[in-house]
């Protein structure tokens, strides 16, 4: 019998393998991946149908909300992540994973990376649909740079999904909790023009992560430029990511 | 004698429930050890403590010569684990699961080696199937393949034949015997007494978290025959009932 300690592999290796396997599984299960595009695509088409300007100079609601819906697509990745984490916990998958030498936290990180990559692919699909099928205005250069903002946004909302999973005993509770908190944030955070929000809610808007994603994404997609002061939303999203991830790590139980 | 597992004064509670109480025993290397007990006896908790999945409140566990509390990751890399509930990843096909789990153990299996492993548990033709497309018995066998993916020295099988048809059960028995012949140590829990009799070199009878008896099946039968002579040799099942009683048990 061996009594020596076997050499351990570098931590990043199983994380990347796990992320790769889960990303591949997400692409293979294209029906589920496509189905999760339904909400943003439905909203986009709806606003395109009802929100076209009646007269020149009117607000083009579809063009206004387009960046927010692209952002919403990556935010919804957090919901998928939350549901999967809760399902894995209730089905005992984490228990089996915990029996391997790879720490569960590394595998959660790998799963988060895979979901983030899938969400960015989905967001780019919504972006392409809006631009090519609906003719909504998109700056080509800005669309490329938007990848960085989408990555930042998906990090924040994956961390939020992780926290929701930590607090939810069942997948349907995680789903409801995520969506019922995300949608108000979406509409307060750039989904609708600030002028039509009730006055008492307007001060809340700048502090929301949805606003921060939209603040960065809107000018990038429209004109290919960042806002005049990008530090606030970037640092805000980073702070949210770290804070939510720390809370989730504190609360997370794999069984 | 070399021990694959050495346990001293192990205890674990869930709230007011004492799941494992001051457990001490050793499992010789290369033997098949059966842990028997009624529902809720503490078998699965004991296994999870030996696998490093839970932390004991008291006691010490030495597995494969290493203190589990200090070297959990290293020990886990040398264990094969099949849990009571199959716990398969729902999104990955059988072959993908084998390849991924090999990576999680720091090993690199090629496709042919992974298929060989699936063939060993009779699942080669289901390589592309997701767990949801497999029967309960097939899922059980896939879980067993994952337990062998790292060529483990010590294999834990928690009720490995629960839900299997007679053919699959006999095939699994053959596999357990092969694994033992390869020099591996096996620890299994089961509700089937004839399974323990057929497979195990040593049997421990556990109830209320305490080890009530520990010996070879033949020695346990001999002890009962001597203690309560009936004119015929008792079965291992009678030994089990002698120690654990006949009352209904809930999990």
Coordinates of C-alpha atoms in Angstrom, one line a residue:
Chain A
X1 CA 0.0 0.0 0.0
X2 CA 1.2 3.5 -0.8
X3 CA 1.6 5.8 2.1
X4 CA 3.2 8.7 0.2
X5 CA 1.3 11.8 -0.8
X6 CA 0.5 11.7 -4.6
X7 CA 1.4 14.8 -6.5
X8 CA -1.6 17.1 -6.8
X9 CA -2.6 18.8 -10.1
X10 CA -2.6 22.6 -10.4
X11 CA -5.9 24.1 -9.2
X12 CA -6.7 25.7 -12.5
X13 CA -6.7 22.5 -14.5
X14 CA -9.8 20.8 -13.1
X15 CA -11.6 24.1 -13.1
X16 CA -11.0 24.6 -16.8
X17 CA -11.8 20.9 -17.6
X18 CA -15.0 21.2 -15.7
X19 CA -15.9 24.5 -17.3
X20 CA -15.2 23.1 -20.7
X21 CA -17.3 20.0 -20.1
X22 CA -20.2 22.1 -18.9
X23 CA -19.9 24.6 -21.7
X24 CA -19.9 21.7 -24.2
X25 CA -23.0 20.2 -22.4
X26 CA -24.7 23.5 -22.7
X27 CA -24.1 23.7 -26.4
X28 CA -25.1 20.0 -26.9
X29 CA -28.3 20.7 -25.0
X30 CA -29.1 23.4 -27.6
X31 CA -32.8 23.2 -27.0
X32 CA -32.5 24.4 -23.4
X33 CA -30.0 27.0 -24.3
X34 CA -32.2 28.2 -27.1
X35 CA -35.3 28.2 -24.8
X36 CA -33.6 30.4 -22.3
X37 CA -33.3 33.0 -25.2
X38 CA -37.1 33.1 -25.4
X39 CA -37.6 35.8 -22.8
X40 CA -35.2 38.4 -24.2
X41 CA -36.1 37.7 -27.8
X42 CA -39.8 37.9 -27.0
X43 CA -39.3 41.2 -25.2
X44 CA -37.2 42.6 -28.0
X45 CA -39.8 41.7 -30.7
X46 CA -42.6 43.0 -28.5
X47 CA -41.0 46.4 -28.1
X48 CA -40.1 46.4 -31.8
X49 CA -43.7 45.9 -32.7
X50 CA -45.3 48.4 -30.2
X51 CA -42.5 50.8 -29.6
X52 CA -41.7 52.2 -33.1
X53 CA -41.8 56.0 -33.2
X54 CA -45.1 57.3 -34.6
X55 CA -43.5 60.5 -35.7
X56 CA -39.9 61.6 -36.4
X57 CA -38.4 62.8 -33.1
X58 CA -40.4 60.4 -31.0
X59 CA -38.5 58.0 -28.7
X60 CA -37.8 54.7 -30.5
X61 CA -38.5 52.4 -27.6
X62 CA -37.1 49.3 -29.2
X63 CA -33.8 51.0 -30.0
X64 CA -33.8 52.5 -26.4
X65 CA -34.4 49.2 -24.7
X66 CA -32.2 47.1 -27.0
X67 CA -29.0 47.4 -25.0
X68 CA -30.9 46.7 -21.8
X69 CA -32.3 43.5 -23.3
X70 CA -28.9 42.4 -24.4
X71 CA -27.7 43.0 -20.9
X72 CA -30.7 41.2 -19.5
X73 CA -29.7 38.1 -21.5
X74 CA -26.4 37.8 -19.5
X75 CA -28.2 38.6 -16.3
X76 CA -30.6 35.7 -16.8
X77 CA -27.6 33.4 -16.9
X78 CA -27.5 33.9 -13.2
X79 CA -31.0 32.3 -12.9
X80 CA -29.9 29.3 -14.9
X81 CA -26.8 29.0 -12.6
X82 CA -28.9 29.3 -9.5
X83 CA -31.3 26.6 -10.6
X84 CA -28.6 24.2 -11.6
X85 CA -26.7 24.7 -8.3
X86 CA -29.8 24.0 -6.3
X87 CA -30.7 20.9 -8.4
X88 CA -27.2 19.5 -8.0
X89 CA -27.5 20.0 -4.3
X90 CA -30.8 18.3 -3.9
X91 CA -29.9 15.5 -6.3
X92 CA -26.7 14.7 -4.5
X93 CA -24.4 15.7 -7.4
X94 CA -22.3 17.9 -5.2
X95 CA -21.9 15.1 -2.7
X96 CA -20.4 12.9 -5.4
X97 CA -18.2 15.7 -6.7
X98 CA -17.1 16.4 -3.1
X99 CA -15.7 12.8 -3.0
X100 CA -13.2 13.7 -5.7
X101 CA -9.9 15.5 -4.7
X102 CA -11.0 18.6 -6.5
X103 CA -12.6 21.1 -4.0
X104 CA -16.3 21.8 -4.6
X105 CA -15.6 25.5 -4.7
X106 CA -13.3 25.1 -7.7
X107 CA -16.1 23.1 -9.5
X108 CA -18.7 25.8 -8.7
X109 CA -16.2 28.3 -10.2
X110 CA -15.9 26.1 -13.3
X111 CA -19.6 25.8 -13.6
X112 CA -19.9 29.6 -13.3
X113 CA -17.3 30.2 -16.0
X114 CA -19.2 27.8 -18.3
X115 CA -22.5 29.5 -17.7
X116 CA -20.9 32.9 -18.2
X117 CA -19.5 31.8 -21.6
X118 CA -22.9 30.5 -22.6
X119 CA -24.6 33.6 -21.5
X120 CA -22.2 35.8 -23.5
X121 CA -22.9 33.6 -26.6
X122 CA -26.6 34.0 -26.0
X123 CA -26.3 37.8 -25.5
X124 CA -24.3 38.1 -28.8
X125 CA -27.1 36.0 -30.5
X126 CA -29.7 38.5 -29.2
X127 CA -27.5 41.4 -30.4
X128 CA -27.1 39.8 -33.9
X129 CA -30.9 39.1 -34.1
X130 CA -31.7 42.7 -33.1
X131 CA -29.3 44.2 -35.6
X132 CA -29.8 41.8 -38.5
X133 CA -33.4 40.7 -38.2
X134 CA -35.0 43.8 -36.7
X135 CA -32.7 46.4 -38.1
X136 CA -32.0 48.0 -34.7
X137 CA -28.9 50.3 -34.7
X138 CA -25.7 48.8 -33.5
X139 CA -22.2 50.2 -33.7
X140 CA -19.9 47.3 -35.0
X141 CA -16.9 48.4 -33.0
X142 CA -18.9 48.9 -29.9
X143 CA -20.5 45.5 -30.3
X144 CA -17.0 43.9 -30.1
X145 CA -16.1 46.0 -27.0
X146 CA -19.4 45.1 -25.4
X147 CA -18.0 41.6 -24.8
X148 CA -16.0 43.0 -21.9
X149 CA -19.1 44.7 -20.4
X150 CA -21.1 41.5 -20.9
X151 CA -18.4 39.5 -19.1
X152 CA -18.5 42.0 -16.2
X153 CA -22.2 41.8 -16.1
X154 CA -22.4 38.1 -16.2
X155 CA -19.8 37.9 -13.4
X156 CA -22.0 40.1 -11.2
X157 CA -25.2 38.2 -11.9
X158 CA -23.6 34.8 -11.6
X159 CA -22.4 35.8 -8.2
X160 CA -26.0 36.9 -7.5
X161 CA -27.2 33.5 -8.8
X162 CA -24.8 31.8 -6.5
X163 CA -26.2 33.8 -3.5
X164 CA -29.8 33.0 -4.5
X165 CA -28.8 29.3 -4.8
X166 CA -27.3 29.5 -1.3
X167 CA -30.6 30.8 0.1
X168 CA -33.0 28.5 -1.8
X169 CA -33.9 25.0 -0.7
X170 CA -35.6 24.2 -4.1
X171 CA -34.8 25.0 -7.7
X172 CA -38.3 26.6 -8.3
X173 CA -37.8 28.9 -5.3
X174 CA -34.4 29.9 -6.7
X175 CA -35.9 30.6 -10.1
X176 CA -38.7 32.7 -8.6
X177 CA -36.5 34.6 -6.2
X178 CA -34.0 35.4 -8.9
X179 CA -36.6 36.6 -11.5
X180 CA -38.8 38.5 -9.0
X181 CA -35.7 40.5 -7.8
X182 CA -34.2 40.9 -11.3
X183 CA -37.2 42.2 -13.1
X184 CA -37.8 45.3 -10.9
X185 CA -34.0 46.0 -11.1
X186 CA -34.2 45.7 -14.8
X187 CA -37.0 48.2 -15.2
X188 CA -35.5 50.6 -12.7
X189 CA -32.0 50.1 -14.1
X190 CA -32.4 51.3 -17.7
X191 CA -35.2 49.1 -19.0
X192 CA -37.5 52.1 -19.1
X193 CA -36.6 55.8 -19.5
X194 CA -35.9 57.3 -16.1
X195 CA -38.5 60.1 -16.8
X196 CA -41.4 57.7 -16.6
X197 CA -40.2 56.1 -13.3
X198 CA -42.0 57.4 -10.1
X199 CA -39.9 60.2 -8.5
X200 CA -39.3 58.3 -5.3
X201 CA -37.7 55.4 -7.1
X202 CA -35.3 57.5 -9.3
X203 CA -32.6 57.9 -6.6
X204 CA -32.4 54.1 -6.3
X205 CA -31.6 53.6 -10.0
X206 CA -27.9 54.6 -10.1
X207 CA -27.0 52.1 -7.4
X208 CA -28.4 49.1 -9.2
X209 CA -26.1 46.7 -11.0
X210 CA -28.6 46.6 -13.9
X211 CA -28.1 50.4 -14.3
X212 CA -24.4 50.0 -14.3
X213 CA -24.5 47.3 -17.0
X214 CA -26.8 49.5 -19.1
X215 CA -24.8 52.7 -18.5
X216 CA -21.8 51.0 -20.0
X217 CA -23.6 49.0 -22.7
X218 CA -25.9 51.7 -24.2
X219 CA -23.3 54.1 -25.5
X220 CA -21.1 51.3 -26.6
X221 CA -23.8 49.7 -28.8
X222 CA -25.1 53.0 -30.0
X223 CA -22.0 55.0 -30.8
X224 CA -19.1 52.7 -30.0
X225 CA -17.9 54.8 -27.1
X226 CA -17.8 54.4 -23.3
X227 CA -19.7 56.8 -21.0
X228 CA -17.8 59.9 -19.9
X229 CA -17.1 58.4 -16.5
X230 CA -16.9 54.6 -16.8
X231 CA -15.1 54.1 -13.5
X232 CA -18.3 54.3 -11.4
X233 CA -20.2 51.5 -13.2
X234 CA -17.1 49.3 -13.6
X235 CA -16.0 49.6 -10.0
X236 CA -19.6 49.2 -8.9
X237 CA -20.0 46.0 -10.8
X238 CA -16.7 44.7 -9.5
X239 CA -17.8 45.6 -6.0
X240 CA -21.2 43.9 -6.4
X241 CA -19.4 40.8 -7.8
X242 CA -17.0 40.5 -4.9
X243 CA -19.6 41.3 -2.3
X244 CA -22.2 38.9 -3.6
X245 CA -19.6 36.1 -4.2
X246 CA -18.3 36.5 -0.6
X247 CA -21.9 36.4 0.8
X248 CA -22.7 33.3 -1.3
X249 CA -19.4 31.6 -0.3
X250 CA -20.3 32.2 3.3
X251 CA -23.8 30.8 2.9
X252 CA -23.2 28.1 0.4
X253 CA -23.8 24.5 1.4
X254 CA -23.2 21.6 -1.0
X255 CA -25.7 19.3 0.8
Chain B
X1 CA -1.2 -6.9 9.0
X2 CA -1.7 -3.7 7.0
X3 CA -4.9 -1.8 7.4
X4 CA -6.6 0.1 4.6
X5 CA -8.8 1.8 7.2
X6 CA -8.2 2.4 10.9
X7 CA -10.9 4.1 12.9
X8 CA -10.7 5.2 16.5
X9 CA -13.5 6.5 18.7
X10 CA -15.4 8.1 15.8
X11 CA -18.6 10.0 16.6
X12 CA -21.0 12.1 14.6
X13 CA -24.4 13.6 15.6
X14 CA -27.1 15.5 13.6
X15 CA -28.7 17.7 16.1
X16 CA -30.0 15.4 18.9
X17 CA -29.5 12.3 16.8
X18 CA -26.3 10.3 17.5
X19 CA -25.6 8.9 14.0
X20 CA -22.2 7.3 14.8
X21 CA -21.2 6.7 18.4
X22 CA -17.7 6.0 19.5
X23 CA -16.9 3.7 16.6
X24 CA -13.6 1.9 16.4
X25 CA -12.6 -0.8 13.9
X26 CA -10.0 -1.6 11.3
X27 CA -10.3 -3.0 7.8
X28 CA -7.4 -5.1 6.6
X29 CA -5.9 -4.1 3.2
X30 CA -7.1 -6.3 0.3
X31 CA -10.3 -7.6 2.0
X32 CA -14.0 -7.0 1.2
X33 CA -15.6 -5.5 4.3
X34 CA -19.4 -5.4 4.6
X35 CA -21.2 -3.0 6.9
X36 CA -24.7 -4.3 7.7
X37 CA -27.4 -2.5 9.6
X38 CA -31.0 -1.6 9.5
X39 CA -32.2 1.7 8.0
X40 CA -30.9 4.6 10.0
X41 CA -28.2 2.5 11.7
X42 CA -25.5 4.9 10.7
X43 CA -23.9 3.0 7.7
X44 CA -24.0 5.9 5.2
X45 CA -22.8 8.4 7.8
X46 CA -19.9 6.1 8.7
X47 CA -19.0 5.8 5.0
X48 CA -19.2 9.6 4.5
X49 CA -16.8 10.0 7.5
X50 CA -14.4 7.5 6.0
X51 CA -14.6 9.2 2.6
X52 CA -13.8 12.6 4.0
X53 CA -17.2 14.0 3.1
X54 CA -18.1 14.9 6.6
X55 CA -16.1 15.9 9.6
X56 CA -16.4 13.7 12.7
X57 CA -17.0 15.4 16.1
X58 CA -14.5 13.1 17.8
X59 CA -12.2 10.4 16.8
X60 CA -9.5 9.7 14.2
X61 CA -9.7 8.1 10.8
X62 CA -6.6 6.7 9.0
X63 CA -7.2 5.7 5.4
X64 CA -4.5 4.1 3.3
X65 CA -1.9 5.0 5.9
X66 CA -2.8 8.7 5.9
X67 CA -4.6 10.7 8.6
X68 CA -7.8 11.7 6.8
X69 CA -8.2 15.0 8.7
X70 CA -4.8 16.2 7.5
X71 CA -4.7 14.7 4.0
X72 CA -8.3 14.6 2.8
X73 CA -7.6 15.6 -0.8
X74 CA -4.7 13.1 -1.2
X75 CA -6.7 10.3 0.3
X76 CA -9.8 11.1 -1.9
X77 CA -7.6 10.8 -5.0
X78 CA -7.0 7.1 -4.1
X79 CA -10.6 6.2 -3.2
X80 CA -13.4 5.0 -5.4
X81 CA -16.8 6.1 -4.2
X82 CA -20.3 5.0 -5.2
X83 CA -22.9 6.8 -3.2
X84 CA -26.3 5.3 -2.1
X85 CA -28.1 7.6 -4.5
X86 CA -26.5 7.5 -7.9
X87 CA -25.8 11.3 -7.9
X88 CA -24.9 11.5 -11.6
X89 CA -24.5 14.8 -13.4
X90 CA -27.7 15.2 -15.4
X91 CA -26.3 17.2 -18.3
X92 CA -23.4 14.8 -19.3
X93 CA -23.6 11.6 -21.3
X94 CA -22.1 8.5 -19.8
X95 CA -18.8 8.7 -21.7
X96 CA -18.4 12.4 -21.0
X97 CA -19.0 11.7 -17.3
X98 CA -16.2 9.1 -17.2
X99 CA -13.8 11.4 -19.1
X100 CA -14.6 14.4 -16.8
X101 CA -14.4 12.4 -13.5
X102 CA -11.0 11.1 -14.6
X103 CA -9.9 14.7 -15.0
X104 CA -11.2 15.6 -11.5
X105 CA -9.0 12.8 -10.2
X106 CA -6.0 14.3 -12.1
X107 CA -6.0 11.5 -14.7
X108 CA -6.3 11.6 -18.4
X109 CA -8.3 8.8 -20.0
X110 CA -8.6 8.5 -23.7
X111 CA -11.8 7.6 -25.3
X112 CA -10.9 3.9 -25.7
X113 CA -10.0 3.6 -22.1
X114 CA -13.2 5.3 -21.0
X115 CA -15.2 3.0 -23.3
X116 CA -13.4 0.0 -21.8
X117 CA -14.5 1.1 -18.3
X118 CA -18.0 1.4 -19.5
X119 CA -17.8 -2.0 -21.1
X120 CA -16.6 -3.4 -17.7
X121 CA -20.0 -2.4 -16.2
X122 CA -21.9 -3.4 -19.3
X123 CA -22.7 0.1 -20.5
X124 CA -20.5 0.6 -23.6
X125 CA -23.5 0.7 -25.8
X126 CA -25.0 3.5 -23.6
X127 CA -21.9 5.7 -23.9
X128 CA -23.9 8.6 -25.5
X129 CA -26.9 8.3 -23.2
X130 CA -27.7 11.0 -20.6
X131 CA -28.4 9.7 -17.1
X132 CA -32.1 10.5 -17.6
X133 CA -32.1 8.0 -20.5
X134 CA -30.7 5.2 -18.4
X135 CA -32.7 2.8 -16.3
X136 CA -32.1 2.8 -12.5
X137 CA -29.8 -0.2 -12.8
X138 CA -27.9 1.3 -15.6
X139 CA -27.5 4.5 -13.6
X140 CA -26.2 2.4 -10.7
X141 CA -23.6 0.8 -13.0
X142 CA -22.5 4.1 -14.4
X143 CA -22.0 5.3 -10.8
X144 CA -19.9 2.2 -10.3
X145 CA -17.8 3.0 -13.4
X146 CA -17.2 6.5 -12.0
X147 CA -16.1 4.9 -8.8
X148 CA -13.4 3.0 -10.7
X149 CA -12.3 5.9 -13.0
X150 CA -9.2 6.6 -10.9
X151 CA -8.0 3.0 -10.5
X152 CA -8.7 3.3 -6.7
X153 CA -6.9 1.3 -4.0
X154 CA -10.0 1.4 -1.7
X155 CA -13.5 1.3 -3.1
X156 CA -16.7 2.3 -1.2
X157 CA -19.9 0.9 -2.5
X158 CA -23.0 2.1 -0.6
X159 CA -25.8 -0.4 -1.4
X160 CA -24.4 -1.1 -4.9
X161 CA -27.1 -3.7 -5.8
X162 CA -30.2 -1.9 -4.6
X163 CA -32.6 -1.8 -7.5
X164 CA -30.7 -4.2 -9.7
X165 CA -32.2 -7.2 -11.4
X166 CA -30.8 -10.6 -10.5
X167 CA -28.6 -10.7 -13.6
X168 CA -27.1 -7.3 -12.9
X169 CA -26.7 -8.2 -9.3
X170 CA -24.7 -11.3 -10.1
X171 CA -22.6 -9.4 -12.6
X172 CA -21.8 -6.8 -10.0
X173 CA -20.9 -9.6 -7.6
X174 CA -18.4 -10.9 -10.2
X175 CA -17.0 -7.4 -10.6
X176 CA -16.6 -7.0 -6.8
X177 CA -14.7 -10.3 -6.7
X178 CA -12.5 -9.2 -9.6
X179 CA -11.7 -5.9 -7.9
X180 CA -10.8 -7.8 -4.8
X181 CA -8.6 -10.2 -6.8
X182 CA -6.8 -7.2 -8.2
X183 CA -5.7 -6.4 -4.7
X184 CA -8.2 -3.6 -3.9
X185 CA -9.9 -3.2 -0.6
X186 CA -13.7 -2.9 -0.8
X187 CA -16.1 -1.6 1.8
X188 CA -19.8 -2.1 1.0
X189 CA -23.1 -1.6 2.7
X190 CA -26.0 -3.8 1.8
X191 CA -29.4 -4.8 3.0
X192 CA -29.0 -8.2 1.3
X193 CA -27.5 -10.6 3.8
X194 CA -26.8 -13.2 1.2
X195 CA -24.8 -10.6 -0.6
X196 CA -22.6 -10.0 2.4
X197 CA -22.3 -13.7 2.9
X198 CA -21.2 -14.2 -0.7
X199 CA -18.8 -11.3 -1.0
X200 CA -17.5 -10.2 2.3
X201 CA -14.4 -11.5 4.2
X202 CA -15.4 -9.5 7.2
X203 CA -18.8 -8.1 8.3
X204 CA -19.5 -5.4 10.8
X205 CA -23.1 -5.1 12.2
X206 CA -24.0 -1.6 13.0
X207 CA -27.1 -0.2 14.8
X208 CA -27.8 3.1 16.4
X209 CA -24.4 4.2 15.3
X210 CA -22.6 1.5 17.3
X211 CA -20.7 -1.5 16.1
X212 CA -22.4 -4.5 17.6
X213 CA -20.4 -7.3 16.0
X214 CA -17.3 -7.6 13.8
X215 CA -15.9 -10.8 12.4
X216 CA -15.9 -13.1 9.4
X217 CA -19.4 -14.3 8.4
X218 CA -18.5 -17.9 9.4
X219 CA -17.3 -16.8 12.8
X220 CA -20.4 -14.7 13.5
X221 CA -22.6 -17.7 12.6
X222 CA -20.4 -19.9 14.8
X223 CA -20.8 -17.5 17.7
X224 CA -24.6 -17.4 17.5
X225 CA -24.7 -21.2 17.2
X226 CA -22.6 -21.5 20.3
X227 CA -24.6 -18.8 22.2
X228 CA -28.1 -20.1 21.2
X229 CA -27.9 -23.7 20.1
X230 CA -30.9 -24.8 18.0
X231 CA -29.6 -28.0 16.6
X232 CA -28.9 -26.5 13.2
X233 CA -26.4 -23.9 11.9
X234 CA -28.0 -20.4 12.0
X235 CA -27.8 -18.2 8.9
X236 CA -26.1 -14.8 8.8
X237 CA -29.5 -13.2 8.6
X238 CA -30.4 -14.8 12.0
X239 CA -27.1 -13.4 13.3
X240 CA -28.1 -10.0 12.0
X241 CA -31.6 -10.2 13.6
X242 CA -30.1 -11.5 16.8
X243 CA -28.0 -8.3 17.1
X244 CA -30.4 -5.7 15.7
X245 CA -33.8 -7.1 16.8
X246 CA -37.0 -7.6 14.7
X247 CA -38.7 -4.2 15.3
X248 CA -39.8 -2.1 12.2
X249 CA -37.2 0.5 11.3
X250 CA -37.6 3.8 9.7
X251 CA -34.8 5.5 7.8

